[in-house]
Tab-separated table of C-alpha atoms in Angstrom:
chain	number	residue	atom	x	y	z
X	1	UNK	CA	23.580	-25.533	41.038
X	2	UNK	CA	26.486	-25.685	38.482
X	3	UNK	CA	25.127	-23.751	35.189
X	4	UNK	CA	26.945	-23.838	32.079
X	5	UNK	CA	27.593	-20.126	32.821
X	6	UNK	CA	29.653	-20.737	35.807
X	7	UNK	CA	31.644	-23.612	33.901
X	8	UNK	CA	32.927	-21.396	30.902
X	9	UNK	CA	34.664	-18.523	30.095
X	10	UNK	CA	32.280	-15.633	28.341
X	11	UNK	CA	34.046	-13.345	26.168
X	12	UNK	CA	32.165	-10.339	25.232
X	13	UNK	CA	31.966	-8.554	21.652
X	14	UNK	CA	29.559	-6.051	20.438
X	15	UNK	CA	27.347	-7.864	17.602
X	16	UNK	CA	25.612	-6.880	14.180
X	17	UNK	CA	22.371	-6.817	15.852
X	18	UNK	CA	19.481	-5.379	14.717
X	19	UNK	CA	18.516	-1.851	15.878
X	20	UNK	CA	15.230	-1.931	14.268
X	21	UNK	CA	12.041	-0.870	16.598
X	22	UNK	CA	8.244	-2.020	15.322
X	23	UNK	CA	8.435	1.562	13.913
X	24	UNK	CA	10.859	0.837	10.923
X	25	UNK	CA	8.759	-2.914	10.382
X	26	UNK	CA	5.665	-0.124	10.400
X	27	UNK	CA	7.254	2.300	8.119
X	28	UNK	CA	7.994	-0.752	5.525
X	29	UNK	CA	4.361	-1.170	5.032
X	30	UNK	CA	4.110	2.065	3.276
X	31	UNK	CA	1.286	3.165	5.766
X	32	UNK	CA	0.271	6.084	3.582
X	33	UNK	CA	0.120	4.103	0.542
X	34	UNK	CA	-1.509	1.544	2.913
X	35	UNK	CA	-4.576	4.142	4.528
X	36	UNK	CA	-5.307	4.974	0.853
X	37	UNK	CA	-6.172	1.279	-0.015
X	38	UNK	CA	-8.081	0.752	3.449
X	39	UNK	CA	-9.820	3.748	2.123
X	40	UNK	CA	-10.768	2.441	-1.667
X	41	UNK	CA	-11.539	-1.410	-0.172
X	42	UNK	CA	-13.978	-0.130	2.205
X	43	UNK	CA	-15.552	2.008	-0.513
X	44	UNK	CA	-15.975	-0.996	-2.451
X	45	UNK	CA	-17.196	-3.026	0.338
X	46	UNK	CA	-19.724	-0.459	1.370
X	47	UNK	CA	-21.411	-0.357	-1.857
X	48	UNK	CA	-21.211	-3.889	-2.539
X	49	UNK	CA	-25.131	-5.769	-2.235
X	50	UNK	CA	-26.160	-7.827	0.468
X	51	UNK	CA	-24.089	-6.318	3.516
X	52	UNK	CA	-21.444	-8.172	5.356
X	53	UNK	CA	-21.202	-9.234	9.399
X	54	UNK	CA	-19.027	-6.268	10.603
X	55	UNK	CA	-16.314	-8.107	11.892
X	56	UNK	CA	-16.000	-10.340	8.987
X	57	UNK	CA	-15.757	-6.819	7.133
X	58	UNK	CA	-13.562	-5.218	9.807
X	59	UNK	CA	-11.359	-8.861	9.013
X	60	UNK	CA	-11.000	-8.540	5.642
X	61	UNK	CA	-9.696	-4.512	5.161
X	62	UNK	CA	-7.474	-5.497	7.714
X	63	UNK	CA	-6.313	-7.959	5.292
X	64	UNK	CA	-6.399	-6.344	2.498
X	65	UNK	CA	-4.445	-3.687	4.124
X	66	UNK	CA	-1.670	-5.934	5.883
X	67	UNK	CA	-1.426	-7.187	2.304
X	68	UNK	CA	-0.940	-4.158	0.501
X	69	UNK	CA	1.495	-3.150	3.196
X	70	UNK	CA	3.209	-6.391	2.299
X	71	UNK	CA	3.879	-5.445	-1.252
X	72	UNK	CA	4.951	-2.656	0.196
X	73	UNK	CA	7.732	-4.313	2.283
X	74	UNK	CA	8.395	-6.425	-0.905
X	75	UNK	CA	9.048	-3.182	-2.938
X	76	UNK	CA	11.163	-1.879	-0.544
X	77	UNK	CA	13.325	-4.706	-0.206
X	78	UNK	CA	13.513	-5.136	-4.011
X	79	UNK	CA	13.571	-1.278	-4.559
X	80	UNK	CA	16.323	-0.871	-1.798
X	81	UNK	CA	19.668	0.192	-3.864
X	82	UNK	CA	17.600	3.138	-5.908
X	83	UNK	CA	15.826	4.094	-2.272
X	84	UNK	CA	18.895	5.088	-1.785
X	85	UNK	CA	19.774	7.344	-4.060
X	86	UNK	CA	16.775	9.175	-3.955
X	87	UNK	CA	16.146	11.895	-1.691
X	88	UNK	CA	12.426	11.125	-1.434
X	89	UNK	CA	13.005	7.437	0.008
X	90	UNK	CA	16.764	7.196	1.090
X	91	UNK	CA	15.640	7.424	4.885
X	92	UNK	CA	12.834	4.787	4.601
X	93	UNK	CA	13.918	1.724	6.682
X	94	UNK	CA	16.585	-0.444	4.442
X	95	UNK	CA	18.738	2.270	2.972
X	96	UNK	CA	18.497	3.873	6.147
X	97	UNK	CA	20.394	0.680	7.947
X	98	UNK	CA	17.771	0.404	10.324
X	99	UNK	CA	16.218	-2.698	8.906
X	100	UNK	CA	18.217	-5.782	6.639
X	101	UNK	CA	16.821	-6.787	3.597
X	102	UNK	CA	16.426	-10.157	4.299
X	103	UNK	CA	14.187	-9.297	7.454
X	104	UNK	CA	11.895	-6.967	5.098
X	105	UNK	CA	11.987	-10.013	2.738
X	106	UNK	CA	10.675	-12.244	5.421
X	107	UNK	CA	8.249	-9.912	6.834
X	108	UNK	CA	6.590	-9.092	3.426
X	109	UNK	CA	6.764	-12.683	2.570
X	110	UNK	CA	5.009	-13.738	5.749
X	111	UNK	CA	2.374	-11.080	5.762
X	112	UNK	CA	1.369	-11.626	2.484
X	113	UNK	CA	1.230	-15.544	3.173
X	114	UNK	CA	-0.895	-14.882	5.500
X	115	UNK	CA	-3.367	-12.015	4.610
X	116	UNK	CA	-4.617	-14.116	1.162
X	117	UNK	CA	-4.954	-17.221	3.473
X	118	UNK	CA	-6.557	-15.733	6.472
X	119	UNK	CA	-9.100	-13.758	3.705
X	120	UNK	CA	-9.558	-16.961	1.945
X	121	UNK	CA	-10.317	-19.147	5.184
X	122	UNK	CA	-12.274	-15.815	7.121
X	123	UNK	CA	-14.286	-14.434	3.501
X	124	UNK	CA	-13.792	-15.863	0.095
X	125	UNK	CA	-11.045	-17.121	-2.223
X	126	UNK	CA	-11.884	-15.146	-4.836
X	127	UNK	CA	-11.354	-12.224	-2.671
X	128	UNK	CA	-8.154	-13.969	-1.622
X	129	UNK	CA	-7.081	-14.557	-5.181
X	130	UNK	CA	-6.831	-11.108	-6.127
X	131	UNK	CA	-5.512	-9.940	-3.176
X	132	UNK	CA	-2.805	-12.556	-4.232
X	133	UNK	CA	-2.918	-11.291	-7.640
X	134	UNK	CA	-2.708	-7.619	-6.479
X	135	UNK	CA	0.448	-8.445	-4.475
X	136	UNK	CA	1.892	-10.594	-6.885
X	137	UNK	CA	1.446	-7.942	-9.551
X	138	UNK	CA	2.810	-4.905	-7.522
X	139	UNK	CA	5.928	-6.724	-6.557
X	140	UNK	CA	6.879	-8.693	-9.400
X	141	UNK	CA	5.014	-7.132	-12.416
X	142	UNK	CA	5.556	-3.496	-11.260
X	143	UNK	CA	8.764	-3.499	-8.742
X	144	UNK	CA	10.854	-5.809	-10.601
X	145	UNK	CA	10.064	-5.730	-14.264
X	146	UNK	CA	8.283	-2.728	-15.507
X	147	UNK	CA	9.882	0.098	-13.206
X	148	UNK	CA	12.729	-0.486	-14.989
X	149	UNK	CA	12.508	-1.361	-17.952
X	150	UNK	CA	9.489	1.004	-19.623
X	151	UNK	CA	7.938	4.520	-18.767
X	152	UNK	CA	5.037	2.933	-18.945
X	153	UNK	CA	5.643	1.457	-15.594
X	154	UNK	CA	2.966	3.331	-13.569
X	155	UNK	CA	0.523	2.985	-16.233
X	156	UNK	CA	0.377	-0.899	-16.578
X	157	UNK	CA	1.614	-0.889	-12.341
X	158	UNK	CA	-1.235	1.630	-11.430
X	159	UNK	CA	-3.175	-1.472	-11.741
X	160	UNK	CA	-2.064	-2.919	-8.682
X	161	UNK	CA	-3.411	0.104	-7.070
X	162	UNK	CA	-6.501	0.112	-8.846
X	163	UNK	CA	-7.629	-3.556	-6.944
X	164	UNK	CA	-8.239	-2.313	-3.628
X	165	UNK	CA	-11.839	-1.654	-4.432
X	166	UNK	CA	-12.312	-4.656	-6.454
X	167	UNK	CA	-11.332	-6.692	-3.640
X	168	UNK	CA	-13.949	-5.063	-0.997
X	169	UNK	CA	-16.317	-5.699	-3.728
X	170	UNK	CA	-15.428	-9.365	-3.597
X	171	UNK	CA	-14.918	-10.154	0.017
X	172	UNK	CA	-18.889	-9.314	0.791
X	173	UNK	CA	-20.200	-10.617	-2.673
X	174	UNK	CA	-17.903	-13.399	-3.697
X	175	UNK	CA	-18.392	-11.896	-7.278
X	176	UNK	CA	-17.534	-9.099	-9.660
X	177	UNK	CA	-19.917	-7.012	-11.388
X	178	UNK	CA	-19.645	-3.581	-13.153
X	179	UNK	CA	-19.576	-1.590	-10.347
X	180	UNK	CA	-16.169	-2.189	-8.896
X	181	UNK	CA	-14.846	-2.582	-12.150
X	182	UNK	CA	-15.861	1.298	-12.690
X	183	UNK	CA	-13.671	2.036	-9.672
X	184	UNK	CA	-11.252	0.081	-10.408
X	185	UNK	CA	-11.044	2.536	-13.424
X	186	UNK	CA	-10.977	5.668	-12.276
X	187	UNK	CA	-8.125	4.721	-10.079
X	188	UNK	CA	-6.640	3.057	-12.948
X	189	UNK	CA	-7.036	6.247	-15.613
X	190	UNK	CA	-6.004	8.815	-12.257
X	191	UNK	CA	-2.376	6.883	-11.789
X	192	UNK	CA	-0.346	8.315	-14.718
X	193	UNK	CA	-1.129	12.236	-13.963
X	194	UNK	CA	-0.771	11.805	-10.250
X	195	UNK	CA	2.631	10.284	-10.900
X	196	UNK	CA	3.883	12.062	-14.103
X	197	UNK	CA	3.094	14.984	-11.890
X	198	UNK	CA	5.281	13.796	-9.137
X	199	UNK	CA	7.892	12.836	-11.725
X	200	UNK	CA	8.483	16.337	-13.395
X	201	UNK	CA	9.439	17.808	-10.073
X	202	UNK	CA	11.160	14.799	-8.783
X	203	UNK	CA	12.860	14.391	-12.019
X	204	UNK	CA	16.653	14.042	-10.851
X	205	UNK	CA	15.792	11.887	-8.823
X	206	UNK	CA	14.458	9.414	-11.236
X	207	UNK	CA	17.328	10.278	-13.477
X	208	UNK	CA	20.244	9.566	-10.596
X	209	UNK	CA	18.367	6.012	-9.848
X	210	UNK	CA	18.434	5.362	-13.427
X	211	UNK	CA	14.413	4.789	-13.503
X	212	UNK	CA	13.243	5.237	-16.816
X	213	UNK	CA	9.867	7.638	-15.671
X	214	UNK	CA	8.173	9.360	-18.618
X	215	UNK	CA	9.835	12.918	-18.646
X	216	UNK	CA	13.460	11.344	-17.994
X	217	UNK	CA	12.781	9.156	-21.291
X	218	UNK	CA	10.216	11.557	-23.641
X	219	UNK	CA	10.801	15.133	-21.921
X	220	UNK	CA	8.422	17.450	-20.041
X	221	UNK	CA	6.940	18.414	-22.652
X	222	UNK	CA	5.809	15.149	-24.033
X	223	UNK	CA	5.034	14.532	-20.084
X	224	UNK	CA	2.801	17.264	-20.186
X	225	UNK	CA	0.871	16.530	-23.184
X	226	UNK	CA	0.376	13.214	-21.989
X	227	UNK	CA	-0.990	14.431	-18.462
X	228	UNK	CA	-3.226	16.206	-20.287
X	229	UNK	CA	-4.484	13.229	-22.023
X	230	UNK	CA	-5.238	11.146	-19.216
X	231	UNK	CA	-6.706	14.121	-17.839
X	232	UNK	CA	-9.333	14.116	-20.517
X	233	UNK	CA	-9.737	10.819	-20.518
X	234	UNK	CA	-10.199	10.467	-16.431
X	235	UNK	CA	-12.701	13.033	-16.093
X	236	UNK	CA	-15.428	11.876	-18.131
X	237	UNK	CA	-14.551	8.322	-16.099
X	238	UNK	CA	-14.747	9.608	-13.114
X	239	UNK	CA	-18.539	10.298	-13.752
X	240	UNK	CA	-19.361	6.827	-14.580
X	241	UNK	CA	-20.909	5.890	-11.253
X	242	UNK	CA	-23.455	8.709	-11.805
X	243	UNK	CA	-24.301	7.915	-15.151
X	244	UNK	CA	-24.605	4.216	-14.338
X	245	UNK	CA	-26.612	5.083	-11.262
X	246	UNK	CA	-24.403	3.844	-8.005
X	247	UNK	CA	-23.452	7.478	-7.238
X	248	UNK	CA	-26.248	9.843	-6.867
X	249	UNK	CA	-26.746	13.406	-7.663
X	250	UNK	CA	-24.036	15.152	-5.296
X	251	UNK	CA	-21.773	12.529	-6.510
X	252	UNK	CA	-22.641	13.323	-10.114
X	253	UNK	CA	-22.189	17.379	-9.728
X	254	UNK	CA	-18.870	17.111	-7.533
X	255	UNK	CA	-17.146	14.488	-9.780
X	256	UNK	CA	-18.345	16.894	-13.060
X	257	UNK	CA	-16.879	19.843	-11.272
X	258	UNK	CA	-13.610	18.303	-9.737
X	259	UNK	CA	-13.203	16.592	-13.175
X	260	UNK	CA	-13.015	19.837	-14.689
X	261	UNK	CA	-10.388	21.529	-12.489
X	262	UNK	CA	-8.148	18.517	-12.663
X	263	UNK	CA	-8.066	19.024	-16.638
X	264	UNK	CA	-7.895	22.878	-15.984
X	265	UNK	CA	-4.958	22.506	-13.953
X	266	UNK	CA	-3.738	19.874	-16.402
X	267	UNK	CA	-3.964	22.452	-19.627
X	268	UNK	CA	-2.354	25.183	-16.966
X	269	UNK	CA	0.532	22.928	-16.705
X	270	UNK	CA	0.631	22.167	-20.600
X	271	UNK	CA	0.292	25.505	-21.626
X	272	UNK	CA	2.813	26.729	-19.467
X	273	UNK	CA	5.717	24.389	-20.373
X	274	UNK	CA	9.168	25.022	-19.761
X	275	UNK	CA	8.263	28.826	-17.968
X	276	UNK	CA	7.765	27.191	-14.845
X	277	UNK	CA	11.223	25.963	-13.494
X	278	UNK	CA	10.190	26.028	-9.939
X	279	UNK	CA	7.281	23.361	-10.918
X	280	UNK	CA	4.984	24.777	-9.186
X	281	UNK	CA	1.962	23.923	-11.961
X	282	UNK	CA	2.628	20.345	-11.098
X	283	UNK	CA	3.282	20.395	-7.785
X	284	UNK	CA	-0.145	21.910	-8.043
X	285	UNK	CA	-1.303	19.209	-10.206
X	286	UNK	CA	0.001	16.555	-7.836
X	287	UNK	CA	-1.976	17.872	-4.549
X	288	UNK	CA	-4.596	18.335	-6.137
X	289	UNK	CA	-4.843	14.875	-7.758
X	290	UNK	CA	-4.815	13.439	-4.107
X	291	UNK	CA	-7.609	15.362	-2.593
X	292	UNK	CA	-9.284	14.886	-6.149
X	293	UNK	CA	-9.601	10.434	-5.806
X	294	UNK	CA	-10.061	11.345	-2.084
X	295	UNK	CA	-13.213	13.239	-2.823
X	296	UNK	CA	-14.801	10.666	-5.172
X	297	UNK	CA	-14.512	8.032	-3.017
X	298	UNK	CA	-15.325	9.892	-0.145
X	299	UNK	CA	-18.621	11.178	-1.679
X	300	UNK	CA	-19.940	7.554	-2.616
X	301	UNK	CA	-19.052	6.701	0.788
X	302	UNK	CA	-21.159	8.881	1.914
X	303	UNK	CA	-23.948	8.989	-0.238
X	304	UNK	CA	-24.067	5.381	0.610
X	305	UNK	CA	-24.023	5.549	4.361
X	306	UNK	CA	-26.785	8.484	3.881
X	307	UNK	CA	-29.336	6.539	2.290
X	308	UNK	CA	-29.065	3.660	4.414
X	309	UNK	CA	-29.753	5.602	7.515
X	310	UNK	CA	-32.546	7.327	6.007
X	311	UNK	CA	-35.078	4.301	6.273
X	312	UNK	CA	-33.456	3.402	10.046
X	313	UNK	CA	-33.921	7.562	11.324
X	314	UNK	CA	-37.110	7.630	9.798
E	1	UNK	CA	40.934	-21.079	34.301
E	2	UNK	CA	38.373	-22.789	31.976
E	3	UNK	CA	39.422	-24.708	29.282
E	4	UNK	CA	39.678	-23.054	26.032
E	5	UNK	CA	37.392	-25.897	24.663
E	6	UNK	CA	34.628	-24.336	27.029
E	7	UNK	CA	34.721	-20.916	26.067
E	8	UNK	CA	31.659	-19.685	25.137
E	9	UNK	CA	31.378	-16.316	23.098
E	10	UNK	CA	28.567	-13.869	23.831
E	11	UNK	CA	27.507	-10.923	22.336
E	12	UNK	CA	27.470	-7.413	23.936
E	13	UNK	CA	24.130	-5.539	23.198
E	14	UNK	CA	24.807	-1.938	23.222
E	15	UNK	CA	22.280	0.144	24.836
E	16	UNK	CA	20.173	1.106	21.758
E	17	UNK	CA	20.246	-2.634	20.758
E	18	UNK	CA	18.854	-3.903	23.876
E	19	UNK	CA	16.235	-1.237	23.743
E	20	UNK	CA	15.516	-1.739	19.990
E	21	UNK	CA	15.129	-5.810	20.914
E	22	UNK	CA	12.873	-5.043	23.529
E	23	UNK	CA	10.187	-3.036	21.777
E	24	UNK	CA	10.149	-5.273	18.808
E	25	UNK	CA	9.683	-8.463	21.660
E	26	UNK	CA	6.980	-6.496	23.278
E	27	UNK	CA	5.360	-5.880	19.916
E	28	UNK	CA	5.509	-9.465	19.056
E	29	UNK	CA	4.255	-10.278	22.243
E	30	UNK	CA	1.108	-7.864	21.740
E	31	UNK	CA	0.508	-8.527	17.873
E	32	UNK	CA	0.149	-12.808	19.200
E	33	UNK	CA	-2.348	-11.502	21.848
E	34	UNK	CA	-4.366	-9.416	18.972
E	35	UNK	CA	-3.988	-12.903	16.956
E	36	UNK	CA	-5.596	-14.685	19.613
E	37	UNK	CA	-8.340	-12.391	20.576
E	38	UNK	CA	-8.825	-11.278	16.508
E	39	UNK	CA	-8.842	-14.844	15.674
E	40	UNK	CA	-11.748	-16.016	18.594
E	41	UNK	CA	-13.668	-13.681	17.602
E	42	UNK	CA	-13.952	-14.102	14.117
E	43	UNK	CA	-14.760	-18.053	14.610
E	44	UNK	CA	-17.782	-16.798	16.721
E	45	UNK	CA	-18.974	-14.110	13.856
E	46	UNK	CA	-18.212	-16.877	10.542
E	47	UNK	CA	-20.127	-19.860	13.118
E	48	UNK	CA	-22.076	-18.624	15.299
E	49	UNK	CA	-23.672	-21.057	17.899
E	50	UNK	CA	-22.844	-23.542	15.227
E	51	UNK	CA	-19.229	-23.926	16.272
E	52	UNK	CA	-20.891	-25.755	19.374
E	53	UNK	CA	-22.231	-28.140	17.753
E	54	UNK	CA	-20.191	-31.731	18.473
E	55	UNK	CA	-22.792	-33.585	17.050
E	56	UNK	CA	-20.295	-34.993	14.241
């Protein structure tokens, strides 16, 4: 049989064609970013009344997290020009030349078409709706407006990190009550030292990109005191659930205590301003901050998971 | 000869290009499976024994 093949003449010429392996699509989901929402969603699932059918709950982190991932994607594509620049993110996928914008536009566009519906259809539109709102937020709220234009970016922007939580909450309830919004909180009051931190030691960075972060706009030292603000004002936050009784005693000691060493390492990092050119207070600061949210969520997790197996082992 | 009307131009994958097109096809191939399987199961758990009913 004649094919078309065996008609024509074929010439031959190597092609822009992608080089991009599921790894780069994977890496534009920001999957540490994205193990750290997985992590607050199910916290706010688990505590949420009533229970929810496994699977359904299985369903709707792995929503929430393909949609945070998403944003991710969505930042990255948006973000890609100052990625590059900076020696933190300059090897992530786009500046990199692995991936092309367009196809991190289209994947973030179609995974976060998807996620809100499937969550909507699967759970509940309200959870849907601010999982829509969270993405929404992130990309065109944080990415595109206020990361430029304000250092206030990561304090209005943490709250698209702050969500996570809220939305677990919502998926098994179909409602929002105080709870969630406690932890939506703390996450919220915890964003602006984490980052600050990051941004005094990252600082050129910032300042080659052209982002206006706090201490390339007010300083270090202004930084600093303003750390230690948030610092005070986080602590006493982050032993809400305790005082309004959905984190028990163990909860209530270890949130007290880590509280305290987050401000003490906060007034370590004031008090030693500029005498610290290495950064190593804030690098401090920063580490700890991680393993600080980590903690607290990890400890109503599992005072949670405790006393529900208490009644089933005995 | 063909005629030059016919000529058909192709593209030349290099090696890493081929390979790179591969994976992400075999991905693609396994995330529709997961789809399929994630989305069965998920009508059984939000139905039940109700999704058998054709009484309607």
């Amino acid at each position: 049989m004649n094919t078309v093949a065996d008609k024509v003449e074929t010439t031959q010429f190597a092609a822009d064609v992608s080089v991009a392996e599921p790894k780069d699509f994977f890496a534009l989901l920001k999957p540490r970013v994205m193990s750290l929402v997985v992590f607050t969603a199910l916290v706010g699932m688990v505590l949420a009344p009533g229970g929810i059918d496994p699977i359904l709950g299985s369903i709707a982190i792995l929503c929430i997290a393909i949609g945070a991932g998403a944003s991710g994607a969505l930042n990255m594509w948006y973000d890609a020009e100052i990625d590059a620049v900076m020696t933190r993110t300059r090897s992530r996928p786009i500046p990199s030349g692995r991936v092309s914008a367009n196809a991190a536009l289209g994947f973030g566009m179609v995974l976060s078409f998807f996620s809100v519906l499937v969550l909507g259809v699967l759970l509940n539109w309200l959870a849907a709706a601010l999982l829509a709102f969270t993405i929404f937020f992130y990309v065109a709220i944080y990415t595109v407006w206020l990361k430029r234009a304000t250092p206030q970016n990561i304090v209005i922007g943490g709250a698209a990190g702050a969500f996570p939580p809220v939305i677990g909450w919502a998926a098994v309830t179909g409602s929002l009550a105080i709870e969630p919004l406690v932890l939506f909180a703390i996450i919220f009051v915890w964003t602006p030292p984490h980052f600050w931190a990051l941004a005094l030691f990252k600082r050129d960075d910032y300042e080659r990109a052209g982002i206006p972060m706090m201490p390339n706009v007010v300083g270090d030292a202004s930084t600093r005191t303003q750390i230690l603000v948030y610092s005070l004002l986080m602590a006493p936050i982050g032993c809400l659930p305790f005082v309004l009784g959905f984190g028990g005693l163990t909860y209530g000691v270890v949130s007290l205590g880590l509280g305290l060493g987050f401000v003490a390492l906060a007034y370590r990092l004031w008090k030693v301003g500029d005498a610290d050119p290495e950064y190593r207070a804030a690098k401090k600061l920063f580490a700890y901050s991680i393993a600080y949210l980590f903690a607290l969520f990890a400890i109503l997790l599992g005072e949670h998971v405790v006393s529900a197996l208490i009644p089933v082992l005995a | 000869m063909a005629d030059p009307e016919d000529q058909m131009e192709t593209v030349q994958l290099t090696e890493q290009q081929a390979k790179a097109r591969r994976s992400r096809n075999i991905a693609i191939g396994l995330i529709c499976g997961a789809l399929v399987v994630l989305f069965y199961i998920a009508t059984w758990a939000k139905f039940g024994p109700a999704i058998l009913d054709r009484s309607f």
